């Protein structure tokens, strides 16, 4: 079975400051890795994903995440946050074989302070 | 592409009543998933369909829960004899069953409150 641990339940950060949201996973088989974002009163939106290849993946709005197999981590970073980044962020994994369900972490609430 | 839609968006019901939620996936997607999200938790898998076949059910899906996808298009999730512990956001997602990523697209959810 797979599990995902998001070490911080809440992260407050000032606008234009850098941020890192941590994610560690546990799995006996290879997995795909995802970050989803949930804005207030909205559904989950895919932010970025790691499937294979380069371990550093980027989103269109400045977030990036690096897959570290030895540390079983997939931390999310942004060098300069904006007020509009305030949201709940979920890390998720899915095994490579088949079209299996996602296993999510508990989420990290990012609050950007003006 | 209108995205995944869910109805109703909010449902308030009294304990013991039955409720039914509907999910309309993206039209060409053959896989459909149901998840439940409680306060302070990430979404947890309930069940999924490939076309009209229900392929997997989580142990979270008690006998009071039933899901259908009769024509391989929309899906319904019914909860019988609701309990206060059923209060949660119910999320639907769909994906296209080919290619490597099988990316899941989520709907806005149905928030259930059982009083």
PDB file of C-alpha atoms in Angstrom:
ATOM      1  CA  UNK A   1       0.000   0.000   0.000  1.00  0.00           C
ATOM      2  CA  UNK A   2       1.021   3.580  -0.557  1.00  0.00           C
ATOM      3  CA  UNK A   3       0.948   6.478   1.879  1.00  0.00           C
ATOM      4  CA  UNK A   4       1.712  10.185   1.662  1.00  0.00           C
ATOM      5  CA  UNK A   5       2.861  12.433   4.475  1.00  0.00           C
ATOM      6  CA  UNK A   6       2.633  16.189   4.259  1.00  0.00           C
ATOM      7  CA  UNK A   7       4.652  17.386   7.201  1.00  0.00           C
ATOM      8  CA  UNK A   8       3.091  20.835   7.583  1.00  0.00           C
ATOM      9  CA  UNK A   9      -0.633  21.329   7.963  1.00  0.00           C
ATOM     10  CA  UNK A  10      -0.368  25.124   7.696  1.00  0.00           C
ATOM     11  CA  UNK A  11       2.302  27.376   6.205  1.00  0.00           C
ATOM     12  CA  UNK A  12       1.984  31.153   6.569  1.00  0.00           C
ATOM     13  CA  UNK A  13       4.344  33.186   4.396  1.00  0.00           C
ATOM     14  CA  UNK A  14       4.681  36.829   3.435  1.00  0.00           C
ATOM     15  CA  UNK A  15       4.016  37.908  -0.114  1.00  0.00           C
ATOM     16  CA  UNK A  16       7.068  37.697  -2.412  1.00  0.00           C
ATOM     17  CA  UNK A  17       8.865  35.370   0.010  1.00  0.00           C
ATOM     18  CA  UNK A  18       9.921  31.845  -1.029  1.00  0.00           C
ATOM     19  CA  UNK A  19       7.993  28.800   0.156  1.00  0.00           C
ATOM     20  CA  UNK A  20       8.522  25.046   0.339  1.00  0.00           C
ATOM     21  CA  UNK A  21       5.708  22.579   1.014  1.00  0.00           C
ATOM     22  CA  UNK A  22       7.037  19.199   2.015  1.00  0.00           C
ATOM     23  CA  UNK A  23       5.801  15.813   0.838  1.00  0.00           C
ATOM     24  CA  UNK A  24       7.161  12.361   1.584  1.00  0.00           C
ATOM     25  CA  UNK A  25       5.696   9.122   0.345  1.00  0.00           C
ATOM     26  CA  UNK A  26       5.961   5.430   1.084  1.00  0.00           C
ATOM     27  CA  UNK A  27       5.533   2.722  -1.528  1.00  0.00           C
ATOM     28  CA  UNK A  28       7.011  -0.691  -2.277  1.00  0.00           C
ATOM     29  CA  UNK A  29       6.499  -0.125  -6.011  1.00  0.00           C
ATOM     30  CA  UNK A  30       7.229   2.738  -8.369  1.00  0.00           C
ATOM     31  CA  UNK A  31       4.717   5.546  -8.359  1.00  0.00           C
ATOM     32  CA  UNK A  32       3.669   8.631 -10.227  1.00  0.00           C
ATOM     33  CA  UNK A  33       3.664  11.800  -8.107  1.00  0.00           C
ATOM     34  CA  UNK A  34       1.279  14.735  -8.238  1.00  0.00           C
ATOM     35  CA  UNK A  35       0.582  18.053  -6.590  1.00  0.00           C
ATOM     36  CA  UNK A  36      -3.008  19.301  -6.630  1.00  0.00           C
ATOM     37  CA  UNK A  37      -4.240  22.728  -5.509  1.00  0.00           C
ATOM     38  CA  UNK A  38      -7.678  23.469  -4.074  1.00  0.00           C
ATOM     39  CA  UNK A  39      -8.848  27.072  -3.938  1.00  0.00           C
ATOM     40  CA  UNK A  40     -11.702  27.956  -1.570  1.00  0.00           C
ATOM     41  CA  UNK A  41     -15.027  26.439  -2.649  1.00  0.00           C
ATOM     42  CA  UNK A  42     -13.489  24.842  -5.717  1.00  0.00           C
ATOM     43  CA  UNK A  43     -12.456  21.353  -6.793  1.00  0.00           C
ATOM     44  CA  UNK A  44      -8.916  20.061  -7.034  1.00  0.00           C
ATOM     45  CA  UNK A  45      -6.766  21.229  -9.924  1.00  0.00           C
ATOM     46  CA  UNK A  46      -3.609  19.479 -11.046  1.00  0.00           C
ATOM     47  CA  UNK A  47      -0.609  21.722 -10.407  1.00  0.00           C
ATOM     48  CA  UNK A  48       2.188  19.479 -11.638  1.00  0.00           C
ATOM     49  CA  UNK A  49       3.160  15.845 -11.998  1.00  0.00           C
ATOM     50  CA  UNK A  50       6.204  13.618 -12.150  1.00  0.00           C
ATOM     51  CA  UNK A  51       5.911  10.596 -14.404  1.00  0.00           C
ATOM     52  CA  UNK A  52       9.469   9.924 -15.550  1.00  0.00           C
ATOM     53  CA  UNK A  53      12.532  11.672 -16.919  1.00  0.00           C
ATOM     54  CA  UNK A  54      13.816  14.891 -15.384  1.00  0.00           C
ATOM     55  CA  UNK A  55      13.321  14.878 -11.651  1.00  0.00           C
ATOM     56  CA  UNK A  56      12.516  18.602 -11.633  1.00  0.00           C
ATOM     57  CA  UNK A  57       9.047  19.468 -12.893  1.00  0.00           C
ATOM     58  CA  UNK A  58       7.538  22.921 -13.265  1.00  0.00           C
ATOM     59  CA  UNK A  59       4.076  24.416 -13.446  1.00  0.00           C
ATOM     60  CA  UNK A  60       2.953  27.356 -15.546  1.00  0.00           C
ATOM     61  CA  UNK A  61       2.480  29.614 -12.523  1.00  0.00           C
ATOM     62  CA  UNK A  62       5.998  29.384 -11.111  1.00  0.00           C
ATOM     63  CA  UNK A  63       5.804  26.345  -8.844  1.00  0.00           C
ATOM     64  CA  UNK A  64       8.303  23.532  -9.164  1.00  0.00           C
ATOM     65  CA  UNK A  65       8.785  20.174  -7.481  1.00  0.00           C
ATOM     66  CA  UNK A  66      11.729  17.815  -7.374  1.00  0.00           C
ATOM     67  CA  UNK A  67      11.428  14.055  -7.162  1.00  0.00           C
ATOM     68  CA  UNK A  68      14.062  12.585  -4.846  1.00  0.00           C
ATOM     69  CA  UNK A  69      13.904   8.800  -4.983  1.00  0.00           C
ATOM     70  CA  UNK A  70      16.469   8.164  -2.250  1.00  0.00           C
ATOM     71  CA  UNK A  71      14.578  10.392   0.185  1.00  0.00           C
ATOM     72  CA  UNK A  72      11.142   9.410  -1.192  1.00  0.00           C
ATOM     73  CA  UNK A  73      10.218  13.070  -1.359  1.00  0.00           C
ATOM     74  CA  UNK A  74       8.456  15.388  -3.777  1.00  0.00           C
ATOM     75  CA  UNK A  75       8.658  18.831  -2.190  1.00  0.00           C
ATOM     76  CA  UNK A  76       6.890  21.784  -3.811  1.00  0.00           C
ATOM     77  CA  UNK A  77       8.639  25.141  -4.058  1.00  0.00           C
ATOM     78  CA  UNK A  78       8.030  28.644  -5.323  1.00  0.00           C
ATOM     79  CA  UNK A  79      10.698  31.365  -5.165  1.00  0.00           C
ATOM     80  CA  UNK A  80       8.220  34.230  -4.716  1.00  0.00           C
ATOM     81  CA  UNK A  81       4.594  33.737  -3.675  1.00  0.00           C
ATOM     82  CA  UNK A  82       1.607  35.899  -4.476  1.00  0.00           C
ATOM     83  CA  UNK A  83      -1.588  36.519  -2.557  1.00  0.00           C
ATOM     84  CA  UNK A  84      -3.432  34.465  -5.159  1.00  0.00           C
ATOM     85  CA  UNK A  85      -1.395  31.370  -4.191  1.00  0.00           C
ATOM     86  CA  UNK A  86      -3.373  31.130  -0.949  1.00  0.00           C
ATOM     87  CA  UNK A  87      -4.986  27.684  -1.139  1.00  0.00           C
ATOM     88  CA  UNK A  88      -4.812  24.098   0.085  1.00  0.00           C
ATOM     89  CA  UNK A  89      -2.124  21.988  -1.568  1.00  0.00           C
ATOM     90  CA  UNK A  90      -2.315  18.203  -1.753  1.00  0.00           C
ATOM     91  CA  UNK A  91       0.450  15.786  -2.632  1.00  0.00           C
ATOM     92  CA  UNK A  92      -0.682  12.484  -4.161  1.00  0.00           C
ATOM     93  CA  UNK A  93       0.782   9.270  -5.544  1.00  0.00           C
ATOM     94  CA  UNK A  94      -0.454   6.556  -7.853  1.00  0.00           C
ATOM     95  CA  UNK A  95       1.178   3.254  -8.756  1.00  0.00           C
ATOM     96  CA  UNK A  96       2.493   2.915 -12.275  1.00  0.00           C
ATOM     97  CA  UNK A  97       0.495  -0.145 -13.238  1.00  0.00           C
ATOM     98  CA  UNK A  98      -3.019   0.364 -14.461  1.00  0.00           C
ATOM     99  CA  UNK A  99      -5.294   3.297 -13.836  1.00  0.00           C
ATOM    100  CA  UNK A 100      -5.422   3.105 -10.071  1.00  0.00           C
ATOM    101  CA  UNK A 101      -6.848   5.609  -7.607  1.00  0.00           C
ATOM    102  CA  UNK A 102      -4.804   8.436  -6.185  1.00  0.00           C
ATOM    103  CA  UNK A 103      -3.578   8.307  -2.594  1.00  0.00           C
ATOM    104  CA  UNK A 104      -3.504  11.786  -1.081  1.00  0.00           C
ATOM    105  CA  UNK A 105      -1.738  13.415   1.821  1.00  0.00           C
ATOM    106  CA  UNK A 106      -3.704  15.429   4.365  1.00  0.00           C
ATOM    107  CA  UNK A 107      -2.901  18.700   2.672  1.00  0.00           C
ATOM    108  CA  UNK A 108      -1.020  21.878   3.522  1.00  0.00           C
ATOM    109  CA  UNK A 109      -2.827  25.168   3.808  1.00  0.00           C
ATOM    110  CA  UNK A 110      -0.673  27.932   2.355  1.00  0.00           C
ATOM    111  CA  UNK A 111      -1.626  31.403   3.575  1.00  0.00           C
ATOM    112  CA  UNK A 112       0.113  34.293   1.862  1.00  0.00           C
ATOM    113  CA  UNK A 113       0.191  37.445   3.961  1.00  0.00           C
ATOM    114  CA  UNK A 114       0.320  40.896   2.373  1.00  0.00           C
TER     115      UNK A 114
ATOM    116  CA  UNK B   1     -14.699  20.416 -22.797  1.00  0.00           C
ATOM    117  CA  UNK B   2     -16.943  21.554 -19.985  1.00  0.00           C
ATOM    118  CA  UNK B   3     -15.106  19.712 -17.238  1.00  0.00           C
ATOM    119  CA  UNK B   4     -16.475  17.398 -14.591  1.00  0.00           C
ATOM    120  CA  UNK B   5     -19.757  18.563 -13.083  1.00  0.00           C
ATOM    121  CA  UNK B   6     -21.427  17.479  -9.863  1.00  0.00           C
ATOM    122  CA  UNK B   7     -24.922  18.046  -8.544  1.00  0.00           C
ATOM    123  CA  UNK B   8     -26.042  19.212  -6.142  1.00  0.00           C
ATOM    124  CA  UNK B   9     -23.187  21.364  -4.880  1.00  0.00           C
ATOM    125  CA  UNK B  10     -24.576  21.353  -1.350  1.00  0.00           C
ATOM    126  CA  UNK B  11     -26.954  18.994   0.424  1.00  0.00           C
ATOM    127  CA  UNK B  12     -28.278  19.252   3.946  1.00  0.00           C
ATOM    128  CA  UNK B  13     -30.202  16.264   5.205  1.00  0.00           C
ATOM    129  CA  UNK B  14     -31.443  14.823   8.455  1.00  0.00           C
ATOM    130  CA  UNK B  15     -29.925  11.717   9.911  1.00  0.00           C
ATOM    131  CA  UNK B  16     -31.585   8.595   8.578  1.00  0.00           C
ATOM    132  CA  UNK B  17     -32.560  10.073   5.220  1.00  0.00           C
ATOM    133  CA  UNK B  18     -31.284   8.822   1.870  1.00  0.00           C
ATOM    134  CA  UNK B  19     -29.325  11.087  -0.466  1.00  0.00           C
ATOM    135  CA  UNK B  20     -28.143  10.726  -4.045  1.00  0.00           C
ATOM    136  CA  UNK B  21     -25.393  12.669  -5.804  1.00  0.00           C
ATOM    137  CA  UNK B  22     -24.704  12.861  -9.499  1.00  0.00           C
ATOM    138  CA  UNK B  23     -21.437  13.205 -11.407  1.00  0.00           C
ATOM    139  CA  UNK B  24     -21.098  13.985 -15.101  1.00  0.00           C
ATOM    140  CA  UNK B  25     -17.555  13.259 -16.281  1.00  0.00           C
ATOM    141  CA  UNK B  26     -15.718  14.750 -19.235  1.00  0.00           C
ATOM    142  CA  UNK B  27     -17.440  13.197 -22.223  1.00  0.00           C
ATOM    143  CA  UNK B  28     -14.640  11.058 -23.675  1.00  0.00           C
ATOM    144  CA  UNK B  29     -13.391   9.809 -20.297  1.00  0.00           C
ATOM    145  CA  UNK B  30     -14.050   6.129 -19.639  1.00  0.00           C
ATOM    146  CA  UNK B  31     -12.850   6.064 -16.029  1.00  0.00           C
ATOM    147  CA  UNK B  32     -14.761   7.665 -13.185  1.00  0.00           C
ATOM    148  CA  UNK B  33     -13.737   7.890  -9.524  1.00  0.00           C
ATOM    149  CA  UNK B  34     -15.475   8.850  -6.304  1.00  0.00           C
ATOM    150  CA  UNK B  35     -13.529  10.248  -3.352  1.00  0.00           C
ATOM    151  CA  UNK B  36     -14.576  11.562   0.049  1.00  0.00           C
ATOM    152  CA  UNK B  37     -12.887  14.483   1.772  1.00  0.00           C
ATOM    153  CA  UNK B  38     -13.501  15.276   5.416  1.00  0.00           C
ATOM    154  CA  UNK B  39     -12.406  18.430   7.209  1.00  0.00           C
ATOM    155  CA  UNK B  40      -8.642  18.617   7.568  1.00  0.00           C
ATOM    156  CA  UNK B  41      -8.019  15.515   5.499  1.00  0.00           C
ATOM    157  CA  UNK B  42      -7.050  14.781   1.951  1.00  0.00           C
ATOM    158  CA  UNK B  43      -9.469  13.024  -0.391  1.00  0.00           C
ATOM    159  CA  UNK B  44      -9.914   9.318   0.245  1.00  0.00           C
ATOM    160  CA  UNK B  45     -10.797   6.854  -2.489  1.00  0.00           C
ATOM    161  CA  UNK B  46     -14.266   5.285  -2.413  1.00  0.00           C
ATOM    162  CA  UNK B  47     -14.786   3.502  -5.735  1.00  0.00           C
ATOM    163  CA  UNK B  48     -14.136   3.663  -9.452  1.00  0.00           C
ATOM    164  CA  UNK B  49     -15.635   2.606 -12.749  1.00  0.00           C
ATOM    165  CA  UNK B  50     -14.308   1.763 -16.150  1.00  0.00           C
ATOM    166  CA  UNK B  51     -17.210   2.418 -18.467  1.00  0.00           C
ATOM    167  CA  UNK B  52     -20.181   0.862 -16.639  1.00  0.00           C
ATOM    168  CA  UNK B  53     -18.168  -1.702 -14.667  1.00  0.00           C
ATOM    169  CA  UNK B  54     -17.367  -0.971 -11.034  1.00  0.00           C
ATOM    170  CA  UNK B  55     -13.792  -2.215 -10.751  1.00  0.00           C
ATOM    171  CA  UNK B  56     -12.831  -1.446  -7.179  1.00  0.00           C
ATOM    172  CA  UNK B  57     -14.474  -0.458  -3.910  1.00  0.00           C
ATOM    173  CA  UNK B  58     -12.694   0.857  -0.853  1.00  0.00           C
ATOM    174  CA  UNK B  59     -13.343  -0.562   2.593  1.00  0.00           C
ATOM    175  CA  UNK B  60     -14.662   2.940   3.361  1.00  0.00           C
ATOM    176  CA  UNK B  61     -17.663   2.143   1.191  1.00  0.00           C
ATOM    177  CA  UNK B  62     -20.020   0.584   3.711  1.00  0.00           C
ATOM    178  CA  UNK B  63     -23.187  -1.305   2.796  1.00  0.00           C
ATOM    179  CA  UNK B  64     -25.127   1.940   3.050  1.00  0.00           C
ATOM    180  CA  UNK B  65     -23.243   3.326   0.056  1.00  0.00           C
ATOM    181  CA  UNK B  66     -23.934   2.321  -3.522  1.00  0.00           C
ATOM    182  CA  UNK B  67     -22.622   3.719  -6.776  1.00  0.00           C
ATOM    183  CA  UNK B  68     -23.740   3.165 -10.323  1.00  0.00           C
ATOM    184  CA  UNK B  69     -22.725   4.172 -13.786  1.00  0.00           C
ATOM    185  CA  UNK B  70     -25.477   2.570 -15.835  1.00  0.00           C
ATOM    186  CA  UNK B  71     -24.551   3.637 -19.350  1.00  0.00           C
ATOM    187  CA  UNK B  72     -20.894   4.363 -18.838  1.00  0.00           C
ATOM    188  CA  UNK B  73     -21.523   8.091 -18.803  1.00  0.00           C
ATOM    189  CA  UNK B  74     -22.812   9.834 -15.654  1.00  0.00           C
ATOM    190  CA  UNK B  75     -22.600   8.209 -12.239  1.00  0.00           C
ATOM    191  CA  UNK B  76     -24.662   8.361  -9.071  1.00  0.00           C
ATOM    192  CA  UNK B  77     -23.584   7.830  -5.486  1.00  0.00           C
ATOM    193  CA  UNK B  78     -26.360   6.992  -3.032  1.00  0.00           C
ATOM    194  CA  UNK B  79     -26.058   6.968   0.734  1.00  0.00           C
ATOM    195  CA  UNK B  80     -28.869   5.250   2.613  1.00  0.00           C
ATOM    196  CA  UNK B  81     -29.785   5.965   6.225  1.00  0.00           C
ATOM    197  CA  UNK B  82     -27.301   8.809   6.490  1.00  0.00           C
ATOM    198  CA  UNK B  83     -25.295   9.261   9.679  1.00  0.00           C
ATOM    199  CA  UNK B  84     -23.557  12.368  10.992  1.00  0.00           C
ATOM    200  CA  UNK B  85     -20.225  10.769  10.173  1.00  0.00           C
ATOM    201  CA  UNK B  86     -21.174  10.876   6.491  1.00  0.00           C
ATOM    202  CA  UNK B  87     -20.840  14.663   6.505  1.00  0.00           C
ATOM    203  CA  UNK B  88     -18.058  15.395   4.041  1.00  0.00           C
ATOM    204  CA  UNK B  89     -17.230  16.686   0.586  1.00  0.00           C
ATOM    205  CA  UNK B  90     -17.839  14.030  -2.061  1.00  0.00           C
ATOM    206  CA  UNK B  91     -15.571  14.455  -5.056  1.00  0.00           C
ATOM    207  CA  UNK B  92     -15.859  12.919  -8.480  1.00  0.00           C
ATOM    208  CA  UNK B  93     -12.990  12.638 -10.942  1.00  0.00           C
ATOM    209  CA  UNK B  94     -12.665  11.245 -14.438  1.00  0.00           C
ATOM    210  CA  UNK B  95      -9.814  10.148 -16.662  1.00  0.00           C
ATOM    211  CA  UNK B  96      -9.159   8.743 -20.094  1.00  0.00           C
ATOM    212  CA  UNK B  97      -7.871   5.186 -19.849  1.00  0.00           C
ATOM    213  CA  UNK B  98      -5.014   5.419 -22.310  1.00  0.00           C
ATOM    214  CA  UNK B  99      -1.574   6.923 -22.210  1.00  0.00           C
ATOM    215  CA  UNK B 100       0.886   7.071 -19.381  1.00  0.00           C
ATOM    216  CA  UNK B 101      -0.428   9.624 -17.002  1.00  0.00           C
ATOM    217  CA  UNK B 102      -4.149   8.812 -16.804  1.00  0.00           C
ATOM    218  CA  UNK B 103      -4.532  12.285 -15.354  1.00  0.00           C
ATOM    219  CA  UNK B 104      -7.638  12.620 -13.179  1.00  0.00           C
ATOM    220  CA  UNK B 105      -9.815  15.709 -13.541  1.00  0.00           C
ATOM    221  CA  UNK B 106     -11.876  16.631 -10.518  1.00  0.00           C
ATOM    222  CA  UNK B 107     -15.316  18.162 -10.226  1.00  0.00           C
ATOM    223  CA  UNK B 108     -16.210  20.885  -7.698  1.00  0.00           C
ATOM    224  CA  UNK B 109     -17.634  18.385  -5.234  1.00  0.00           C
ATOM    225  CA  UNK B 110     -20.896  17.932  -3.347  1.00  0.00           C
ATOM    226  CA  UNK B 111     -20.793  19.043   0.273  1.00  0.00           C
ATOM    227  CA  UNK B 112     -23.045  16.879   2.441  1.00  0.00           C
ATOM    228  CA  UNK B 113     -24.136  17.996   5.890  1.00  0.00           C
ATOM    229  CA  UNK B 114     -26.063  15.506   7.997  1.00  0.00           C
ATOM    230  CA  UNK B 115     -27.893  17.100  10.932  1.00  0.00           C
TER     231      UNK B 115
END
